[in-house]
């Protein structure tokens, strides 16, 4: 059964850093794009970053480019999101999913997500 478990969220002051982790089970992430998405109350889920199979090709939303880095660990079946220079507007619940397209966050098996709160 496909499962995704996100962790690593927390509260941090603006300018700080957090590292999120997504543990996947029930499928082999080496065969899929893996992406990070985020959602705030009342808004649609938006794509943040994705890494294509092989781990070399990545795409980022303009809002996080240069600050966030996505990286898979195929041996551990995890995907991390290193977030630096955090801003209050990064506050959201963060989710991972085996999706390539950041503009189309359609997925049936979202995990619980992990809350990131950035205060100024």
GROMACS .gro file of N, CA and C in nm:
model
  360
    1UNK      N    1   0.084  -0.119   0.000
    1UNK     CA    2   0.000   0.000   0.000
    1UNK      C    3   0.088   0.124   0.000
    2UNK      N    4   0.057   0.215  -0.090
    2UNK     CA    5   0.135   0.337  -0.103
    2UNK      C    6   0.114   0.424   0.020
    3UNK      N    7   0.223   0.467   0.082
    3UNK     CA    8   0.215   0.557   0.197
    3UNK      C    9   0.325   0.660   0.190
    4UNK      N   10   0.294   0.778   0.236
    4UNK     CA   11   0.390   0.886   0.243
    4UNK      C   12   0.384   0.947   0.382
    5UNK      N   13   0.499   0.966   0.442
    5UNK     CA   14   0.504   1.022   0.577
    5UNK      C   15   0.602   1.138   0.580
    6UNK      N   16   0.551   1.257   0.602
    6UNK     CA   17   0.632   1.377   0.607
    6UNK      C   18   0.669   1.410   0.750
    7UNK      N   19   0.788   1.466   0.769
    7UNK     CA   20   0.834   1.504   0.902
    7UNK      C   21   0.935   1.617   0.889
    8UNK      N   22   0.969   1.675   1.003
    8UNK     CA   23   1.073   1.777   1.005
    8UNK      C   24   1.024   1.920   1.016
    9UNK      N   25   0.895   1.939   1.014
    9UNK     CA   26   0.841   2.074   1.025
    9UNK      C   27   0.863   2.132   1.164
   10UNK      N   28   0.829   2.259   1.178
   10UNK     CA   29   0.842   2.325   1.306
   10UNK      C   30   0.825   2.474   1.292
   11UNK      N   31   0.857   2.545   1.398
   11UNK     CA   32   0.849   2.691   1.398
   11UNK      C   33   0.990   2.748   1.396
   12UNK      N   34   1.010   2.845   1.311
   12UNK     CA   35   1.144   2.902   1.295
   12UNK      C   36   1.132   3.050   1.264
   13UNK      N   37   1.231   3.124   1.307
   13UNK     CA   38   1.232   3.267   1.278
   13UNK      C   39   1.269   3.290   1.132
   14UNK      N   40   1.219   3.398   1.077
   14UNK     CA   41   1.252   3.433   0.939
   14UNK      C   42   1.404   3.438   0.922
   15UNK      N   43   1.450   3.382   0.811
   15UNK     CA   44   1.593   3.373   0.785
   15UNK      C   45   1.653   3.240   0.828
   16UNK      N   46   1.577   3.164   0.903
   16UNK     CA   47   1.626   3.036   0.951
   16UNK      C   48   1.610   2.924   0.849
   17UNK      N   49   1.640   2.803   0.893
   17UNK     CA   50   1.637   2.687   0.805
   17UNK      C   51   1.562   2.570   0.869
   18UNK      N   52   1.507   2.487   0.784
   18UNK     CA   53   1.447   2.360   0.825
   18UNK      C   54   1.476   2.258   0.718
   19UNK      N   55   1.478   2.132   0.759
   19UNK     CA   56   1.495   2.024   0.663
   19UNK      C   57   1.379   1.927   0.679
   20UNK      N   58   1.299   1.917   0.576
   20UNK     CA   59   1.185   1.825   0.577
   20UNK      C   60   1.226   1.692   0.516
   21UNK      N   61   1.160   1.587   0.563
   21UNK     CA   62   1.186   1.454   0.509
   21UNK      C   63   1.054   1.386   0.475
   22UNK      N   64   1.055   1.312   0.367
   22UNK     CA   65   0.938   1.235   0.324
   22UNK      C   66   0.981   1.090   0.310
   23UNK      N   67   0.918   1.005   0.387
   23UNK     CA   68   0.947   0.861   0.377
   23UNK      C   69   0.837   0.796   0.296
   24UNK      N   70   0.876   0.726   0.189
   24UNK     CA   71   0.779   0.661   0.102
   24UNK      C   72   0.782   0.511   0.120
   25UNK      N   73   0.667   0.449   0.115
   25UNK     CA   74   0.659   0.303   0.121
   25UNK      C   75   0.550   0.255   0.026
   26UNK      N   76   0.564   0.131  -0.017
   26UNK     CA   77   0.465   0.074  -0.107
   26UNK      C   78   0.496   0.095  -0.254
   27UNK      N   79   0.602   0.169  -0.284
   27UNK     CA   80   0.645   0.186  -0.423
   27UNK      C   81   0.792   0.227  -0.421
   28UNK      N   82   0.856   0.214  -0.535
   28UNK     CA   83   0.998   0.245  -0.546
   28UNK      C   84   1.014   0.386  -0.601
   29UNK      N   85   1.063   0.477  -0.518
   29UNK     CA   86   1.072   0.618  -0.561
   29UNK      C   87   1.172   0.637  -0.674
   30UNK      N   88   1.258   0.537  -0.697
   30UNK     CA   89   1.353   0.550  -0.809
   30UNK      C   90   1.282   0.555  -0.944
   31UNK      N   91   1.161   0.505  -0.946
   31UNK     CA   92   1.087   0.498  -1.072
   31UNK      C   93   0.990   0.615  -1.092
   32UNK      N   94   0.994   0.711  -1.001
   32UNK     CA   95   0.897   0.821  -1.006
   32UNK      C   96   0.965   0.954  -0.983
   33UNK      N   97   0.905   1.060  -1.039
   33UNK     CA   98   0.937   1.193  -0.991
   33UNK      C   99   0.889   1.200  -0.848
   34UNK      N  100   0.954   1.280  -0.767
   34UNK     CA  101   0.907   1.304  -0.631
   34UNK      C  102   0.902   1.454  -0.610
   35UNK      N  103   0.789   1.502  -0.559
   35UNK     CA  104   0.772   1.644  -0.542
   35UNK      C  105   0.729   1.683  -0.403
   36UNK      N  106   0.756   1.807  -0.371
   36UNK     CA  107   0.707   1.867  -0.248
   36UNK      C  108   0.604   1.974  -0.284
   37UNK      N  109   0.498   1.977  -0.205
   37UNK     CA  110   0.389   2.070  -0.226
   37UNK      C  111   0.353   2.132  -0.092
   38UNK      N  112   0.284   2.244  -0.095
   38UNK     CA  113   0.244   2.307   0.031
   38UNK      C  114   0.106   2.368   0.017
   39UNK      N  115   0.043   2.383   0.132
   39UNK     CA  116  -0.093   2.435   0.132
   39UNK      C  117  -0.117   2.517   0.257
   40UNK      N  118  -0.183   2.632   0.238
   40UNK     CA  119  -0.226   2.714   0.350
   40UNK      C  120  -0.379   2.714   0.351
   41UNK      N  121  -0.438   2.742   0.467
   41UNK     CA  122  -0.584   2.738   0.478
   41UNK      C  123  -0.652   2.827   0.374
   42UNK      N  124  -0.750   2.771   0.308
   42UNK     CA  125  -0.827   2.848   0.212
   42UNK      C  126  -0.764   2.860   0.075
   43UNK      N  127  -0.647   2.802   0.059
   43UNK     CA  128  -0.579   2.811  -0.070
   43UNK      C  129  -0.556   2.672  -0.127
   44UNK      N  130  -0.537   2.668  -0.257
   44UNK     CA  131  -0.509   2.539  -0.322
   44UNK      C  132  -0.365   2.498  -0.294
   45UNK      N  133  -0.345   2.369  -0.297
   45UNK     CA  134  -0.209   2.316  -0.281
   45UNK      C  135  -0.122   2.364  -0.398
   46UNK      N  136   0.000   2.404  -0.368
   46UNK     CA  137   0.089   2.451  -0.473
   46UNK      C  138   0.219   2.373  -0.473
   47UNK      N  139   0.276   2.359  -0.591
   47UNK     CA  140   0.402   2.288  -0.605
   47UNK      C  141   0.519   2.372  -0.559
   48UNK      N  142   0.613   2.307  -0.494
   48UNK     CA  143   0.732   2.374  -0.443
   48UNK      C  144   0.857   2.329  -0.518
   49UNK      N  145   0.876   2.198  -0.524
   49UNK     CA  146   0.997   2.144  -0.588
   49UNK      C  147   0.970   2.001  -0.632
   50UNK      N  148   1.036   1.959  -0.738
   50UNK     CA  149   1.025   1.822  -0.782
   50UNK      C  150   1.160   1.774  -0.833
   51UNK      N  151   1.184   1.645  -0.819
   51UNK     CA  152   1.307   1.585  -0.870
   51UNK      C  153   1.267   1.468  -0.958
   52UNK      N  154   1.325   1.462  -1.078
   52UNK     CA  155   1.293   1.357  -1.172
   52UNK      C  156   1.372   1.230  -1.142
   53UNK      N  157   1.331   1.121  -1.201
   53UNK     CA  158   1.398   0.994  -1.179
   53UNK      C  159   1.546   1.009  -1.212
   54UNK      N  160   1.629   0.950  -1.129
   54UNK     CA  161   1.773   0.963  -1.143
   54UNK      C  162   1.831   1.066  -1.049
   55UNK      N  163   1.746   1.156  -1.002
   55UNK     CA  164   1.788   1.252  -0.901
   55UNK      C  165   1.868   1.371  -0.952
   56UNK      N  166   1.886   1.384  -1.082
   56UNK     CA  167   1.971   1.493  -1.133
   56UNK      C  168   1.891   1.615  -1.180
   57UNK      N  169   1.773   1.593  -1.225
   57UNK     CA  170   1.691   1.703  -1.279
   57UNK      C  171   1.591   1.747  -1.175
   58UNK      N  172   1.595   1.876  -1.145
   58UNK     CA  173   1.504   1.932  -1.046
   58UNK      C  174   1.436   2.057  -1.099
   59UNK      N  175   1.320   2.085  -1.046
   59UNK     CA  176   1.247   2.206  -1.080
   59UNK      C  177   1.195   2.267  -0.951
   60UNK      N  178   1.193   2.400  -0.949
   60UNK     CA  179   1.149   2.471  -0.831
   60UNK      C  180   1.048   2.580  -0.868
   61UNK      N  181   0.958   2.605  -0.777
   61UNK     CA  182   0.871   2.720  -0.792
   61UNK      C  183   0.957   2.846  -0.783
   62UNK      N  184   0.920   2.948  -0.857
   62UNK     CA  185   0.999   3.072  -0.856
   62UNK      C  186   1.013   3.128  -0.714
   63UNK      N  187   0.912   3.107  -0.633
   63UNK     CA  188   0.912   3.166  -0.500
   63UNK      C  189   1.016   3.104  -0.406
   64UNK      N  190   1.066   2.985  -0.441
   64UNK     CA  191   1.162   2.918  -0.353
   64UNK      C  192   1.297   2.896  -0.420
   65UNK      N  193   1.307   2.932  -0.545
   65UNK     CA  194   1.431   2.908  -0.620
   65UNK      C  195   1.548   2.977  -0.552
   66UNK      N  196   1.656   2.902  -0.535
   66UNK     CA  197   1.775   2.957  -0.470
   66UNK      C  198   1.774   2.943  -0.319
   67UNK      N  199   1.660   2.906  -0.263
   67UNK     CA  200   1.650   2.891  -0.117
   67UNK      C  201   1.624   2.747  -0.076
   68UNK      N  202   1.551   2.674  -0.156
   68UNK     CA  203   1.515   2.536  -0.124
   68UNK      C  204   1.592   2.440  -0.214
   69UNK      N  205   1.621   2.321  -0.159
   69UNK     CA  206   1.687   2.217  -0.237
   69UNK      C  207   1.620   2.083  -0.208
   70UNK      N  208   1.579   2.017  -0.315
   70UNK     CA  209   1.517   1.885  -0.303
   70UNK      C  210   1.622   1.778  -0.335
   71UNK      N  211   1.621   1.671  -0.255
   71UNK     CA  212   1.721   1.566  -0.280
   71UNK      C  213   1.665   1.430  -0.237
   72UNK      N  214   1.674   1.333  -0.325
   72UNK     CA  215   1.626   1.198  -0.290
   72UNK      C  216   1.739   1.114  -0.229
   73UNK      N  217   1.699   1.021  -0.146
   73UNK     CA  218   1.791   0.919  -0.096
   73UNK      C  219   1.727   0.786  -0.130
   74UNK      N  220   1.767   0.730  -0.242
   74UNK     CA  221   1.700   0.610  -0.291
   74UNK      C  222   1.723   0.491  -0.200
   75UNK      N  223   1.835   0.485  -0.132
   75UNK     CA  224   1.863   0.373  -0.042
   75UNK      C  225   1.766   0.372   0.075
   76UNK      N  226   1.724   0.491   0.118
   76UNK     CA  227   1.634   0.502   0.232
   76UNK      C  228   1.490   0.525   0.191
   77UNK      N  229   1.466   0.538   0.062
   77UNK     CA  230   1.333   0.567   0.009
   77UNK      C  231   1.276   0.696   0.070
   78UNK      N  232   1.361   0.797   0.076
   78UNK     CA  233   1.319   0.925   0.131
   78UNK      C  234   1.353   1.038   0.034
   79UNK      N  235   1.282   1.147   0.049
   79UNK     CA  236   1.310   1.268  -0.027
   79UNK      C  237   1.312   1.384   0.071
   80UNK      N  238   1.417   1.461   0.069
   80UNK     CA  239   1.431   1.571   0.163
   80UNK      C  240   1.410   1.704   0.093
   81UNK      N  241   1.373   1.802   0.172
   81UNK     CA  242   1.361   1.939   0.123
   81UNK      C  243   1.435   2.028   0.222
   82UNK      N  244   1.551   2.074   0.181
   82UNK     CA  245   1.628   2.168   0.263
   82UNK      C  246   1.577   2.308   0.234
   83UNK      N  247   1.533   2.375   0.338
   83UNK     CA  248   1.474   2.509   0.322
   83UNK      C  249   1.559   2.609   0.398
   84UNK      N  250   1.619   2.699   0.327
   84UNK     CA  251   1.703   2.804   0.386
   84UNK      C  252   1.640   2.941   0.363
   85UNK      N  253   1.687   3.038   0.438
   85UNK     CA  254   1.639   3.176   0.423
   85UNK      C  255   1.486   3.181   0.424
   86UNK      N  256   1.428   3.115   0.520
   86UNK     CA  257   1.283   3.104   0.525
   86UNK      C  258   1.217   3.239   0.546
   87UNK      N  259   1.099   3.253   0.486
   87UNK     CA  260   1.021   3.375   0.495
   87UNK      C  261   0.884   3.344   0.555
   88UNK      N  262   0.819   3.441   0.614
   88UNK     CA  263   0.685   3.416   0.669
   88UNK      C  264   0.588   3.359   0.565
   89UNK      N  265   0.604   3.396   0.440
   89UNK     CA  266   0.515   3.345   0.336
   89UNK      C  267   0.540   3.198   0.303
   90UNK      N  268   0.644   3.139   0.360
   90UNK     CA  269   0.668   2.995   0.343
   90UNK      C  270   0.585   2.913   0.442
   91UNK      N  271   0.519   2.981   0.534
   91UNK     CA  272   0.436   2.913   0.632
   91UNK      C  273   0.325   2.834   0.561
   92UNK      N  274   0.318   2.704   0.589
   92UNK     CA  275   0.220   2.617   0.523
   92UNK      C  276   0.236   2.476   0.578
   93UNK      N  277   0.145   2.390   0.540
   93UNK     CA  278   0.162   2.247   0.561
   93UNK      C  279   0.227   2.192   0.434
   94UNK      N  280   0.333   2.117   0.452
   94UNK     CA  281   0.410   2.066   0.340
   94UNK      C  282   0.383   1.916   0.322
   95UNK      N  283   0.366   1.878   0.196
   95UNK     CA  284   0.335   1.740   0.159
   95UNK      C  285   0.431   1.693   0.051
   96UNK      N  286   0.450   1.563   0.042
   96UNK     CA  287   0.525   1.508  -0.071
   96UNK      C  288   0.434   1.415  -0.151
   97UNK      N  289   0.470   1.394  -0.276
   97UNK     CA  290   0.391   1.307  -0.363
   97UNK      C  291   0.474   1.269  -0.484
   98UNK      N  292   0.447   1.153  -0.543
   98UNK     CA  293   0.518   1.110  -0.664
   98UNK      C  294   0.462   1.179  -0.788
   99UNK      N  295   0.486   1.307  -0.800
   99UNK     CA  296   0.436   1.388  -0.910
   99UNK      C  297   0.550   1.465  -0.975
  100UNK      N  298   0.542   1.478  -1.107
  100UNK     CA  299   0.642   1.553  -1.182
  100UNK      C  300   0.602   1.699  -1.200
  101UNK      N  301   0.474   1.720  -1.219
  101UNK     CA  302   0.425   1.852  -1.258
  101UNK      C  303   0.385   1.933  -1.136
  102UNK      N  304   0.459   2.041  -1.110
  102UNK     CA  305   0.430   2.125  -0.994
  102UNK      C  306   0.298   2.200  -1.009
  103UNK      N  307   0.253   2.216  -1.131
  103UNK     CA  308   0.131   2.293  -1.152
  103UNK      C  309   0.004   2.210  -1.141
  104UNK      N  310   0.020   2.079  -1.127
  104UNK     CA  311  -0.097   1.991  -1.120
  104UNK      C  312  -0.085   1.897  -1.001
  105UNK      N  313  -0.112   1.947  -0.882
  105UNK     CA  314  -0.099   1.862  -0.763
  105UNK      C  315  -0.219   1.772  -0.742
  106UNK      N  316  -0.242   1.679  -0.834
  106UNK     CA  317  -0.353   1.586  -0.824
  106UNK      C  318  -0.301   1.449  -0.784
  107UNK      N  319  -0.348   1.404  -0.668
  107UNK     CA  320  -0.295   1.280  -0.611
  107UNK      C  321  -0.396   1.228  -0.512
  108UNK      N  322  -0.411   1.095  -0.507
  108UNK     CA  323  -0.514   1.037  -0.421
  108UNK      C  324  -0.465   1.005  -0.281
  109UNK      N  325  -0.334   0.991  -0.263
  109UNK     CA  326  -0.284   0.936  -0.138
  109UNK      C  327  -0.195   1.033  -0.061
  110UNK      N  328  -0.241   1.156  -0.045
  110UNK     CA  329  -0.164   1.253   0.032
  110UNK      C  330  -0.144   1.204   0.175
  111UNK      N  331  -0.026   1.234   0.230
  111UNK     CA  332   0.000   1.204   0.370
  111UNK      C  333  -0.058   1.312   0.459
  112UNK      N  334  -0.018   1.310   0.584
  112UNK     CA  335  -0.068   1.408   0.681
  112UNK      C  336  -0.001   1.543   0.665
  113UNK      N  337   0.115   1.543   0.605
  113UNK     CA  338   0.189   1.667   0.590
  113UNK      C  339   0.263   1.704   0.718
  114UNK      N  340   0.345   1.806   0.706
  114UNK     CA  341   0.419   1.856   0.821
  114UNK      C  342   0.410   2.009   0.821
  115UNK      N  343   0.377   2.065   0.936
  115UNK     CA  344   0.353   2.209   0.947
  115UNK      C  345   0.484   2.285   0.958
  116UNK      N  346   0.496   2.387   0.876
  116UNK     CA  347   0.609   2.480   0.884
  116UNK      C  348   0.553   2.618   0.915
  117UNK      N  349   0.605   2.677   1.021
  117UNK     CA  350   0.562   2.811   1.060
  117UNK      C  351   0.686   2.900   1.068
  118UNK      N  352   0.685   3.008   0.994
  118UNK     CA  353   0.796   3.103   0.994
  118UNK      C  354   0.744   3.235   1.050
  119UNK      N  355   0.804   3.280   1.158
  119UNK     CA  356   0.761   3.403   1.221
  119UNK      C  357   0.867   3.512   1.204
  120UNK      N  358   0.820   3.633   1.196
  120UNK     CA  359   0.912   3.746   1.174
  120UNK      C  360   0.953   3.810   1.305
   0.00000   0.00000   0.00000
